[in-house]
CSV table of C-alpha atoms and ligand atoms in Angstrom, one decimal:
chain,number,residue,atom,x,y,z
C,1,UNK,CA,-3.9,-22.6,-5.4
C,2,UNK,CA,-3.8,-21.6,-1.7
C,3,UNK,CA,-4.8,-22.8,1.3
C,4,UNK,CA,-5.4,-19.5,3.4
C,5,UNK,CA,-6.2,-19.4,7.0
C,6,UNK,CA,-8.0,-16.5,8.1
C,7,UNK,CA,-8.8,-16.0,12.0
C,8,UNK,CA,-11.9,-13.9,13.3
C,9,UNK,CA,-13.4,-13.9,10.3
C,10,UNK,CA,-16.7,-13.6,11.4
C,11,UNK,CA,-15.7,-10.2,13.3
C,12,UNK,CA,-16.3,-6.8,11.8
C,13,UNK,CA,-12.8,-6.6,9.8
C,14,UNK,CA,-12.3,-10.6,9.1
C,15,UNK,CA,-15.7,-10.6,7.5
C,16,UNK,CA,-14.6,-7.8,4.9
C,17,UNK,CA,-11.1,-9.5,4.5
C,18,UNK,CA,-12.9,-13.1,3.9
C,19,UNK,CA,-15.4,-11.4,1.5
C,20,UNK,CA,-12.5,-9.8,-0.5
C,21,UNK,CA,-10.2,-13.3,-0.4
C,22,UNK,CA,-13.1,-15.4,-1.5
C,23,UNK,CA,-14.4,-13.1,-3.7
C,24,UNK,CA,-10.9,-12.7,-5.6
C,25,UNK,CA,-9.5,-15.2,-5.4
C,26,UNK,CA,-11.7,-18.6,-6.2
C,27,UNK,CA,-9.2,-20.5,-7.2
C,28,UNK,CA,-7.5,-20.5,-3.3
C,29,UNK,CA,-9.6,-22.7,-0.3
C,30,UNK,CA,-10.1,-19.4,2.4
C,31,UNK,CA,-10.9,-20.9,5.6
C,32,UNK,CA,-12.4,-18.6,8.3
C,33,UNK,CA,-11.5,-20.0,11.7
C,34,UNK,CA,-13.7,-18.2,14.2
C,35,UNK,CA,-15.1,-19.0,18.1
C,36,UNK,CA,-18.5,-16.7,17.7
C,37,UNK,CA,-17.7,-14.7,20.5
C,38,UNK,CA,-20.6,-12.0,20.8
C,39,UNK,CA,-18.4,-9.8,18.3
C,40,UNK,CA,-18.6,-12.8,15.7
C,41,UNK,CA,-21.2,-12.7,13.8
C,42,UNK,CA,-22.0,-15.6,10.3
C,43,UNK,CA,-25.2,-13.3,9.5
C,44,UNK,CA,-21.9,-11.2,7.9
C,45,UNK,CA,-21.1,-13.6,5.6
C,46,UNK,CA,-24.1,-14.4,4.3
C,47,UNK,CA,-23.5,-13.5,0.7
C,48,UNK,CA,-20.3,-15.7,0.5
C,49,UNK,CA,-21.3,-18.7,2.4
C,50,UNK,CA,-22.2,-20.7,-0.1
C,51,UNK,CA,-19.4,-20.3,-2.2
C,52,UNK,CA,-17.5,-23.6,-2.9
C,53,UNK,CA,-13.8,-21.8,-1.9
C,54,UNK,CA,-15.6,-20.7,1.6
C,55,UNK,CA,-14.9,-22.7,4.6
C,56,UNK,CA,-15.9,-22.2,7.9
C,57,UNK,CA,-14.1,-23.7,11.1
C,58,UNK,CA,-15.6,-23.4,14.5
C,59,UNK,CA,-12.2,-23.1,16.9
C,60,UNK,CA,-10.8,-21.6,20.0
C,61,UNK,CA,-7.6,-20.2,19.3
C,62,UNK,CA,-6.5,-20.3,23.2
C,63,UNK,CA,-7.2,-24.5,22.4
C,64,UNK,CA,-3.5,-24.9,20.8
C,65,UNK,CA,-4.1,-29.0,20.5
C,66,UNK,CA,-7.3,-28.1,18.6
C,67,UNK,CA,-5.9,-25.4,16.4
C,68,UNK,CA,-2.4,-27.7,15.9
C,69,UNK,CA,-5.2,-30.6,14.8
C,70,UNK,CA,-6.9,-28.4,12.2
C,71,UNK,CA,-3.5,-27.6,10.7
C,72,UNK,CA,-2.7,-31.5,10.3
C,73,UNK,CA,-6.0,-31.5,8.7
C,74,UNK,CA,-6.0,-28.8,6.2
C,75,UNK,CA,-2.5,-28.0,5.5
C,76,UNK,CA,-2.7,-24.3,5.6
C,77,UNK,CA,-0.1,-23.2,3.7
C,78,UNK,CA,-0.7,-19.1,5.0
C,79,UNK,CA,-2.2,-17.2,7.9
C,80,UNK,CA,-3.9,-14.4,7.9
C,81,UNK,CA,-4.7,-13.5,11.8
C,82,UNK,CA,-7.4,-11.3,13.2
C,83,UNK,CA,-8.6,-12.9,16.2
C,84,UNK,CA,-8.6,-11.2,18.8
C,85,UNK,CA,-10.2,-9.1,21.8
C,86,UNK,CA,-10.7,-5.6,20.5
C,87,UNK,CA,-12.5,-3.5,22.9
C,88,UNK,CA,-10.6,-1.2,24.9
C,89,UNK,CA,-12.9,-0.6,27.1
C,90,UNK,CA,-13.9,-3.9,27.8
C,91,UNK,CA,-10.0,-5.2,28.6
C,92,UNK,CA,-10.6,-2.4,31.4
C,93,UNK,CA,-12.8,-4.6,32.7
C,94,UNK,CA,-11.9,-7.9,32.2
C,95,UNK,CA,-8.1,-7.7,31.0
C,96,UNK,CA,-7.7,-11.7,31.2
C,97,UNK,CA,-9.8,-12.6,27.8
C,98,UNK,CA,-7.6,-10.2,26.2
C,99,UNK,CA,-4.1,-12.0,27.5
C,100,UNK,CA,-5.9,-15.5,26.5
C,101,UNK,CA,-7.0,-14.7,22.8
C,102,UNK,CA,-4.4,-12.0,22.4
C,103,UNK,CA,-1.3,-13.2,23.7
C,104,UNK,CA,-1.7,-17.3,24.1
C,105,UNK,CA,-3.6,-17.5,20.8
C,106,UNK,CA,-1.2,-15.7,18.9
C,107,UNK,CA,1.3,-18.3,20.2
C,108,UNK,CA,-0.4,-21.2,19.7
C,109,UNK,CA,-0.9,-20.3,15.9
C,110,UNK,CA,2.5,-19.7,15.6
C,111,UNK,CA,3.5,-22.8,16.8
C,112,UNK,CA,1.5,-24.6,15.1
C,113,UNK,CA,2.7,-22.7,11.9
C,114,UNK,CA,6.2,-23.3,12.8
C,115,UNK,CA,5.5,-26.9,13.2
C,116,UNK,CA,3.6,-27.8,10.4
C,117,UNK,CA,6.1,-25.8,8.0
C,118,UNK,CA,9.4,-26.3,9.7
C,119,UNK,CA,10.7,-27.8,7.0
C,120,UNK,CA,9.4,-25.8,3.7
C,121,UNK,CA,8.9,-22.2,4.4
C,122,UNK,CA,9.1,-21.6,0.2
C,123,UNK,CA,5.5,-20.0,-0.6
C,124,UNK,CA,4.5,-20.2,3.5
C,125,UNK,CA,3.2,-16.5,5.4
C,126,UNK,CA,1.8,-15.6,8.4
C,127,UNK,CA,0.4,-12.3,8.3
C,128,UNK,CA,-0.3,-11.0,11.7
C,129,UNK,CA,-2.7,-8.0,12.3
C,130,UNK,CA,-2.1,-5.0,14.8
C,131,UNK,CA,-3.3,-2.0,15.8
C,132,UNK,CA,-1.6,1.5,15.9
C,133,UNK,CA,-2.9,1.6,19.8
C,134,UNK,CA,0.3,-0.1,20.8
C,135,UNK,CA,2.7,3.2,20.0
C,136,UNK,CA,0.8,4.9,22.7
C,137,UNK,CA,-0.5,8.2,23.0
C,138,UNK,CA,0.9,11.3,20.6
C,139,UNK,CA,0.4,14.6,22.0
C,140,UNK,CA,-0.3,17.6,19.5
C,141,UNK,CA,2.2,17.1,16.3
C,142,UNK,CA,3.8,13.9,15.1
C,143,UNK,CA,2.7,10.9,13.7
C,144,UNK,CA,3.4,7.0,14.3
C,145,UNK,CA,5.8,5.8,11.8
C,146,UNK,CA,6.8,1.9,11.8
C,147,UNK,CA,9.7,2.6,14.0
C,148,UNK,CA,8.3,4.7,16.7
C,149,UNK,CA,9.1,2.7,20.4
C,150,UNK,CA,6.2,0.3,21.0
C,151,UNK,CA,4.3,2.2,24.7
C,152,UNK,CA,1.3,0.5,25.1
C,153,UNK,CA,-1.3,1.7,27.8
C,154,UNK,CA,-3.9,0.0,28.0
C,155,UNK,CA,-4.6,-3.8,28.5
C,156,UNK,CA,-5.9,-4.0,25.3
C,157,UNK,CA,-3.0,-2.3,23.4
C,158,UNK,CA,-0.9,-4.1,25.6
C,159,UNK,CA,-1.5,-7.9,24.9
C,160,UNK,CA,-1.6,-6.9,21.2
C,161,UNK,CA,1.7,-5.1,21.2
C,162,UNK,CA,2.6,-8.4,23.0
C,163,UNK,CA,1.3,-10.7,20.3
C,164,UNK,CA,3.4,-8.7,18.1
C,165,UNK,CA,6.5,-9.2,19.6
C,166,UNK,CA,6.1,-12.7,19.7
C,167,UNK,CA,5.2,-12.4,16.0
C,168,UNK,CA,8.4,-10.6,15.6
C,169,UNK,CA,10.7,-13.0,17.9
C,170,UNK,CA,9.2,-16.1,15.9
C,171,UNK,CA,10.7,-14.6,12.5
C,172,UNK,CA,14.3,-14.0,14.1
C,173,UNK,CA,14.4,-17.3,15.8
C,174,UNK,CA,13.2,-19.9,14.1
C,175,UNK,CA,12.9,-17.6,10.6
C,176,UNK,CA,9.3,-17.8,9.9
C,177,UNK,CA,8.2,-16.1,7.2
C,178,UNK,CA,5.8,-13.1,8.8
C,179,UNK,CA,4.8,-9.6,8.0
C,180,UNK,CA,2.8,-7.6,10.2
C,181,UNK,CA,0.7,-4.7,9.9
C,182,UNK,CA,-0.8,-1.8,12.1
C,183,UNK,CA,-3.6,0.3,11.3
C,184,UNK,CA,-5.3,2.8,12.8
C,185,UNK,CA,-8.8,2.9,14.1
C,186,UNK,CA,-11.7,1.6,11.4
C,187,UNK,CA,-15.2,2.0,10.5
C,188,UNK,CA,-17.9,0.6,8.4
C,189,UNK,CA,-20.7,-2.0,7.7
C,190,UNK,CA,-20.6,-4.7,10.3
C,191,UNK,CA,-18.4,-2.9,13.3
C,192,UNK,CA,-20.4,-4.1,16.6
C,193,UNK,CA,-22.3,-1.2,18.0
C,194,UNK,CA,-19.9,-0.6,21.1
C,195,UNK,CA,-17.5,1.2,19.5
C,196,UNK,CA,-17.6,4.5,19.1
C,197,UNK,CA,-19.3,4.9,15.5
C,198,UNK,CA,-21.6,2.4,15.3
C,199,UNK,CA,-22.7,2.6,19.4
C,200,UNK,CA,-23.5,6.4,18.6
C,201,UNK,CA,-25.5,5.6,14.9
C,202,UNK,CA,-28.0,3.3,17.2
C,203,UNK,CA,-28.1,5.3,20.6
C,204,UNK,CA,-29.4,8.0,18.0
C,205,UNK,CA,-31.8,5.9,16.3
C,206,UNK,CA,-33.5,4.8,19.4
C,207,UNK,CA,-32.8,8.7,21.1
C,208,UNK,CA,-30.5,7.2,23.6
C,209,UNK,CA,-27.8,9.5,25.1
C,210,UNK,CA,-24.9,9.8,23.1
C,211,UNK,CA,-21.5,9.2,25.9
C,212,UNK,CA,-19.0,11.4,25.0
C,213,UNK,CA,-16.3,10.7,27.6
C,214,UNK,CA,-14.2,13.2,28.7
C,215,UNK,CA,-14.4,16.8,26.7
C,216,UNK,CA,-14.2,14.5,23.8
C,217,UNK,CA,-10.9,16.1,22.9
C,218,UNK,CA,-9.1,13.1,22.1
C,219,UNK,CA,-8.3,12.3,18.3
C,220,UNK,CA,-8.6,9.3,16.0
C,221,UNK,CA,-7.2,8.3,12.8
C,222,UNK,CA,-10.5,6.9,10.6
C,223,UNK,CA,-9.9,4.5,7.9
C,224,UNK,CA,-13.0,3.1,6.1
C,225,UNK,CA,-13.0,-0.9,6.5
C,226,UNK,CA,-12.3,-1.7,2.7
C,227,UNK,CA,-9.5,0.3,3.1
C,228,UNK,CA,-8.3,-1.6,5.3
C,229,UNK,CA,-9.0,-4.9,3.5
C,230,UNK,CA,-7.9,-4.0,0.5
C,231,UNK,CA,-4.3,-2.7,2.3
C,232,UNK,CA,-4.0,-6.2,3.6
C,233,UNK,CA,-4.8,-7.8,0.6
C,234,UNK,CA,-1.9,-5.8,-0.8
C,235,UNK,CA,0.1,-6.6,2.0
C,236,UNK,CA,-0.8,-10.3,2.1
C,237,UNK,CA,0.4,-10.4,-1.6
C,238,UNK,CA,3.6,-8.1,-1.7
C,239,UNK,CA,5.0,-7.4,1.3
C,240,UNK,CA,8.2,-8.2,2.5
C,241,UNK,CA,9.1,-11.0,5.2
C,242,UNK,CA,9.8,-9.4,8.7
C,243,UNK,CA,8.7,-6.3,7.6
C,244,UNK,CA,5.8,-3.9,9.6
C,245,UNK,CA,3.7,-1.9,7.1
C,246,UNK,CA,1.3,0.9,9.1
C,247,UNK,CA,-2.1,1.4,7.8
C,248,UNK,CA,-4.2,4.6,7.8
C,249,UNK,CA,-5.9,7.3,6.5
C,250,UNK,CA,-4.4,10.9,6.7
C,251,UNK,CA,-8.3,11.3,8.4
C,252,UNK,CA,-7.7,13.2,12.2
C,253,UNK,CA,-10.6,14.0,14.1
C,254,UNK,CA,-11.2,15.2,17.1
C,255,UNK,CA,-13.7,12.8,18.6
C,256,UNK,CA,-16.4,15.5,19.3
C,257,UNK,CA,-16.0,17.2,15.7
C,258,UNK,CA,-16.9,13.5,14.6
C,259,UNK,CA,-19.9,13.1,16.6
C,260,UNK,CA,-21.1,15.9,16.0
C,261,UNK,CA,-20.8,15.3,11.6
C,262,UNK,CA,-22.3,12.1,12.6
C,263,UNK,CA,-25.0,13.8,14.3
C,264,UNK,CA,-25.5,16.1,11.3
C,265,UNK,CA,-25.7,12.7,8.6
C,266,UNK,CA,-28.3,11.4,11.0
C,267,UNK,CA,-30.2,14.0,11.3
C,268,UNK,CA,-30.3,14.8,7.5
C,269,UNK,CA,-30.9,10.7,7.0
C,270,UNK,CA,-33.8,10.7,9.7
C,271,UNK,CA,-35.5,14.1,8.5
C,272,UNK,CA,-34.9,15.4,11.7
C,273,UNK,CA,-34.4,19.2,12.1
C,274,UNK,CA,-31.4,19.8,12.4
C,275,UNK,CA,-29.5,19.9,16.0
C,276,UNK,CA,-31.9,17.0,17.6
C,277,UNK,CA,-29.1,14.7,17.5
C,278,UNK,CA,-26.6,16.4,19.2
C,279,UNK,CA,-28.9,17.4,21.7
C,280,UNK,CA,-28.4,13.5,22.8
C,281,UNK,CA,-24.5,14.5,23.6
C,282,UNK,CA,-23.8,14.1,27.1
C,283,UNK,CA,-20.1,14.3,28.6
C,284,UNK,CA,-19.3,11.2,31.0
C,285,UNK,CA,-16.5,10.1,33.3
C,286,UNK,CA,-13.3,9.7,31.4
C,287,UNK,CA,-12.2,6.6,29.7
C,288,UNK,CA,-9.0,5.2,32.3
C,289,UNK,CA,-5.9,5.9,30.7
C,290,UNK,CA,-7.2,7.0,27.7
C,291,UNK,CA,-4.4,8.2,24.6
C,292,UNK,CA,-5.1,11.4,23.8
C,293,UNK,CA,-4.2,11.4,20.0
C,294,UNK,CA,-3.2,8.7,17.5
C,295,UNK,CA,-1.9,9.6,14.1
C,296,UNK,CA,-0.5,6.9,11.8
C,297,UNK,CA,1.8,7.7,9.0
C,298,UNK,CA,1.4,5.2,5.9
C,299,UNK,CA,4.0,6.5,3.4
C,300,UNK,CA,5.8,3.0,3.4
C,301,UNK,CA,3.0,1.2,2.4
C,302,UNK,CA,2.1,3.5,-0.2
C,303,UNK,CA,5.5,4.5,-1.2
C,304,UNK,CA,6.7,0.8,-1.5
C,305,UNK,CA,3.1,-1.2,-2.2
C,306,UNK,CA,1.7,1.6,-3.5
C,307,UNK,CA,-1.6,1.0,-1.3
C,308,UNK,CA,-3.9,4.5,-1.1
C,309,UNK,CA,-7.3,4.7,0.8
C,310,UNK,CA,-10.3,4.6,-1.9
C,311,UNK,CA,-12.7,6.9,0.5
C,312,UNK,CA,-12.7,10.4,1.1
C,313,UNK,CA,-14.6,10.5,5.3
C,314,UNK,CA,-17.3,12.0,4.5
C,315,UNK,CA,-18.7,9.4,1.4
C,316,UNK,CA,-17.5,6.6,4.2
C,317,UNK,CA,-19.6,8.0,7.0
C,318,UNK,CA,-23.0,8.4,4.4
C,319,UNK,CA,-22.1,5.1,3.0
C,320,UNK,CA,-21.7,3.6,6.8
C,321,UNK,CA,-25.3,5.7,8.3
C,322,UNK,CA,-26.7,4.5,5.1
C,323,UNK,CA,-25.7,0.4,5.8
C,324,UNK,CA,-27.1,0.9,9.5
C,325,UNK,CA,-30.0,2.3,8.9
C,326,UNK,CA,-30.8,-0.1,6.4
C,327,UNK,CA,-29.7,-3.0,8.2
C,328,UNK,CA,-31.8,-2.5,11.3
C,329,UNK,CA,-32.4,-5.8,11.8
C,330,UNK,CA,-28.5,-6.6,12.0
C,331,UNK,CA,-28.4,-3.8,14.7
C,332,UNK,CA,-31.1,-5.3,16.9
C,333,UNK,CA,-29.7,-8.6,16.8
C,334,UNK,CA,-26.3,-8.1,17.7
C,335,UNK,CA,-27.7,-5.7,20.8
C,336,UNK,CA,-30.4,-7.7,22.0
C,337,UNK,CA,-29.9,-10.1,25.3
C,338,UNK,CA,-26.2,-10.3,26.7
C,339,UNK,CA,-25.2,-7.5,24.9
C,340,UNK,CA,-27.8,-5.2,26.7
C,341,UNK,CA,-26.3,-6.1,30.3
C,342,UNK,CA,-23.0,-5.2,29.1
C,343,UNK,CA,-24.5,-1.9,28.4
C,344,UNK,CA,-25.9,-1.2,31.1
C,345,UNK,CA,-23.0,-2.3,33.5
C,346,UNK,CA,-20.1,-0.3,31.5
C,347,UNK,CA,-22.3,3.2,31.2
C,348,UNK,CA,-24.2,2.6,34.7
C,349,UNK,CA,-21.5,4.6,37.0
C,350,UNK,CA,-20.1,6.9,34.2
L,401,NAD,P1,-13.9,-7.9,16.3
L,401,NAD,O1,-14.0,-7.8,17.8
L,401,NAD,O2,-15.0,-7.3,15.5
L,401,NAD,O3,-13.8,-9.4,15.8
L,401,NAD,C1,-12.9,-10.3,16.4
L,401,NAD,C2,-13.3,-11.7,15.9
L,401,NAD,O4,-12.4,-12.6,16.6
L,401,NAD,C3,-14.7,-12.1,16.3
L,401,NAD,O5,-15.3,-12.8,15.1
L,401,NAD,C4,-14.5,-13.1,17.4
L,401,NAD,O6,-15.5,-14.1,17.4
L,401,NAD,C5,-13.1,-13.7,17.0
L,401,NAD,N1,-12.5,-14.2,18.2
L,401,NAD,C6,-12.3,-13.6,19.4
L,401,NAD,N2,-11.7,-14.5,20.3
L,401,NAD,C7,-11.4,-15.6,19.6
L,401,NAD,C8,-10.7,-16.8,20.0
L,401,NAD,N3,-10.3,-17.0,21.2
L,401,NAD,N4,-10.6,-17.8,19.0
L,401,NAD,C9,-11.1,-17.6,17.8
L,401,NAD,N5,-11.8,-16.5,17.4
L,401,NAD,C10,-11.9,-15.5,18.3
L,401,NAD,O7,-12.5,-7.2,15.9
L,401,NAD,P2,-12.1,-6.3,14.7
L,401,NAD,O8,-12.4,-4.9,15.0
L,401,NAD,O9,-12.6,-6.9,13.4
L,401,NAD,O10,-10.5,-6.4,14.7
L,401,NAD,C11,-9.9,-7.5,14.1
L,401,NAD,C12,-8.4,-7.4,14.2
L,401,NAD,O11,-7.9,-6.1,13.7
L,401,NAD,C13,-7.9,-7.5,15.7
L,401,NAD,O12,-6.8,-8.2,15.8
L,401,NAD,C14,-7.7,-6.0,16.1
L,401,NAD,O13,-6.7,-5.9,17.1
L,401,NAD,C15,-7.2,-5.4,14.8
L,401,NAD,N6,-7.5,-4.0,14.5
L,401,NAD,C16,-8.7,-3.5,14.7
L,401,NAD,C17,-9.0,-2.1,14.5
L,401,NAD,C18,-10.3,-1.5,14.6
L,401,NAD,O14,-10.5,-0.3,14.5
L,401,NAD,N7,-11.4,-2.3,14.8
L,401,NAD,C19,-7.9,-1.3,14.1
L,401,NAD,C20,-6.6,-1.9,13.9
L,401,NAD,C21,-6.4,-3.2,14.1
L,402,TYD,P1,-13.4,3.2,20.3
L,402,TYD,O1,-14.4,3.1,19.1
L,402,TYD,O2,-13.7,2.4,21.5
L,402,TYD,O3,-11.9,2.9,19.7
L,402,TYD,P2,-10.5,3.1,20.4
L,402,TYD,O4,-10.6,3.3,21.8
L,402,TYD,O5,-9.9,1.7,20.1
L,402,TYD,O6,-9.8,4.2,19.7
L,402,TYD,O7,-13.3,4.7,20.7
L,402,TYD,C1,-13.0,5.8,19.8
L,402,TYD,C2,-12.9,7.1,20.6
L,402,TYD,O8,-14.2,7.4,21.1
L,402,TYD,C3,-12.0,6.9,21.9
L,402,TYD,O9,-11.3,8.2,22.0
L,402,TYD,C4,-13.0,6.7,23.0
L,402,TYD,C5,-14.2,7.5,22.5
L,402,TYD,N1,-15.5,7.0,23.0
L,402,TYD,C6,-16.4,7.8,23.6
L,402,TYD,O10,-16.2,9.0,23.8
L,402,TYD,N2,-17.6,7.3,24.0
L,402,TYD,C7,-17.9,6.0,23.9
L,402,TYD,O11,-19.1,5.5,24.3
L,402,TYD,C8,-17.0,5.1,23.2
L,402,TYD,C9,-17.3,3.6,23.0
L,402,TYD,C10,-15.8,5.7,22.8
C-alpha cells in the first residue's frame, strides 16, 4: 500500500492520471493536491470522488510551509507532479505565474520530498512531468529524442525546462530517486477550451471565428490523453531512477490540416453541410515566438517499457467531438465569467 501524491489533479491531464490511479489501484491512498486555478476543475472527478482511496487537498504549491505541512501529515511516500501553468500563450502575457507554479513549486515539492525522505529513499519516487516544448523548435526533418539540447523559447517552455533541471540537479545532489517524462502535445475529454482543440470544438458550436494564427503552418505531435496516462502509469511503475522517458504519438499535423479534419467531424456531428465550418477559419497575428514544428520520438519508452499509444487520431478526435458535444454543460461552465474577459483581451488586437 501506497501513499501517492499527485499535483494538479483537477487539471485536464491530472484528472485522467487520478482516474486511472484510483481506479487501479484501490489498495494505494491517491491524494490529488490541487489550488483550483480556472484550469482546475472537481466537476472532472466526479465519478471517483467518492471513492474511499480518493483524497482531495486544497494547496498552493508556491506555499512551501504549507505543502512541507501536508507531507508531515500524510507521509507521502511518492510524487507524481503535474501542477503547473500550461498555456503558452498566456505566459506571453503574464510570464510571472508561470515562474511561481513552475519553477518555485517544483522546488518546494522537492524539498519537501528530500526532507521528509532523507533518510529512506527504499520504495520513495518523485515523478516529475514535462513537456516536449522545452527542446525548442525542429525545422522540417528530425525528431526530439531524450538527449536532444534543452532550447526553450517561450516563457512557458522555459520555466518548465527549468523545473526540470532542478528535478535533475536534486537526483545528482542529494540522490533523490526521480524519473521524468516529456510528452508531446495532448488532447481529449476535459482539456480547457483555450487550447487549440477544444477552443476551436466550441468557437464552432457557437459559430465563432475559428483563430488560426499565422498560415497555420506550424506542426504538432497529438497524443490522445489516456495515452498519456496510461504512459505515465507505466512510467510511474517501471521506469528507471534518473532516467527521462519522451512521450508521444508518431501523429504530425500541420495545424491547418487539423483544423480543418476537425472542421469536417463537426460538421458531420452537427449535420451541417459540409464546408460551414471552415468557413469560420480566419488567419490572425502570429503567436510571438512561436516553434514551428515539434516531433517527439518515443522508441525508449516503448523499446524498454514497452508503452504504445492505444488510439489511432482520427477515433481520438470522434471520441473527443463526441465528449464535447455531449458535455455542453461542462463547456459553458468552464467559459462562462472570468474566462470570457480572458477571451476577449488575448484575441482583441490579433
Ligand atoms: P492544466 O492547466 O489543465 O492543469 C493544471 C492543474 O494544475 C490545474 O488543476 C491547476 O488548478 C493546477 N495548478 C496550477 N497552479 C497550481 C499551484 N500553484 N498549486 C497547485 N495546483 C496548481 O494542465 P495540463 O494540460 O493538464 O498539464 C499538466 C502537466 O502536464 C503540466 O505540468 C504540463 O506542463 C504537462 N504537459 C501538458 C501537455 C499538454 O498538451 N497539455 C503536454 C505535455 C506536458
Ligand atoms: P496550443 O493548443 O496552445 O498548444 P501549444 O502551443 O502548447 O503547442 O496550440 C497548438 C497549436 O495551435 C500551436 O501551434 C498554436 C496554434 N493555435 C492557433 O493557431 N490558434 C489558437 O487560437 C490557439 C490557442 C493555438
Amino acid at each position: 500500500m501506497r501513499r501517492i501524491l499527485i499535483t494538479g489533479g483537477a487539471g485536464f491531464i491530472g484528472s485522467h492520471v487520478v482516474r486511472l490511479f484510483v481506479n487501479k489501484y484501490p489498495q494505494h491512498d491517491i491524494y490529488n493536491l490541487d489550488k483550483l486555478t480556472y484550469a482546475g476543475n472537481l466537476a472532472n472527478l466526479r465519478d471517483v470522488e467518492n471513492l474511499p482511496n480518493y483524497h482531495f487537498l486544497k494547496a498552493d504549491i508556491v506555499d512551501g510551509e504549507h505543502i512541507m505541512e501536508l507531507f508531515k501529515k500524510y507521509q507521502f511516500d511518492s510524487v507524481i507532479h503535474l501542477a503547473a501553468e500550461s498555456h503558452v500563450d498566456r505566459s506571453i502575457a503574464n510570464p510571472m505565474e508561470f515562474i511561481m507554479t513552475n519553477i518555485v513549486g517544483t522546488v518546494n515539492l522537492l524539498n519537501a520530498a528530500r526532507h521528509y525522505w532523507q533518510n529512506d529513499f527504499e520504495g520513495k519516487r518523485f515523478y516529475h512531468i514535462s513537456t516536449d516544448e522545452v527542446y525548442g523548435s525542429l525545422g522540417d526533418t528530425g525528431m526530439f529524442t531524450e538527449t536532444t539540447p534543452y532550447d526553450p523559447h517561450s516563457p512557458y517552455s522555459a520555466s518548465k525546462a527549468s523545473s526540470d533541471h532542478l528535478v535533475r540537479a536534486y537526483h545528482d545532489t542529494f540522490n533523490l530517486p526521480v524519473v521524468i517524462s516529456n510528452c508531446s502535445n495532448n488532447y481529449g475529454p476535459n482539456q480547457f477550451p483555450e487550447k487549440l482543440i477544444p477552443l476551436f470544438i466550441n468557437n464552432i458550436r457557437h459559430k465563432k471565428p475559428l483563430p488560426v494564427y499565422g498560415k497555420g503552418e506550424n506542426v504538432r505531435d497529438w497524443l490522445y490523453v489516456v495515452d498519456h496516462a496510461r504512459a505515465i502509469d507505466v512510467i510511474f511503475h517501471k521506469g528507471h531512477d534518473g532516467e527521462t522517458y519522451n512521450i508521444g504519438g508518431h501523429n504530425e499535423w500541420k495545424n491547418i490540416d487539423l483544423i480543418k479534419l476537425m472542421c469536417a467531424v463537426m460538421d458531420e456531428k452537427l449535420g451541417n453541410a459540409a464546408g460551414t465550418s471552415e468557413s469560420l477559419i480566419t488567419y490572425v497575428k502570429d503567436r510571438a515566438g512561436h516553434d514551428l514544428r515539434y516531433a517527439i520520438d518515443s522508441s525508449k519508452l516503448q523499446r524498454e517499457l514497452g508503452w504504445v499509444p492505444s488510439l489511432q487520431f482520427e477515433e481520438g478526435i470522434r471520441l473527443t467531438v463526441d465528449w464535447y458535444l455531449n458535455n455542453q454543460d461542462w463547456l459553458d461552465e468552464v467559459t462562462s465569467g472570468t474566462y470570457q474577459q480572458y477571451y476577449d483581451r488575448m484575441y482583441k488586437n490579433r
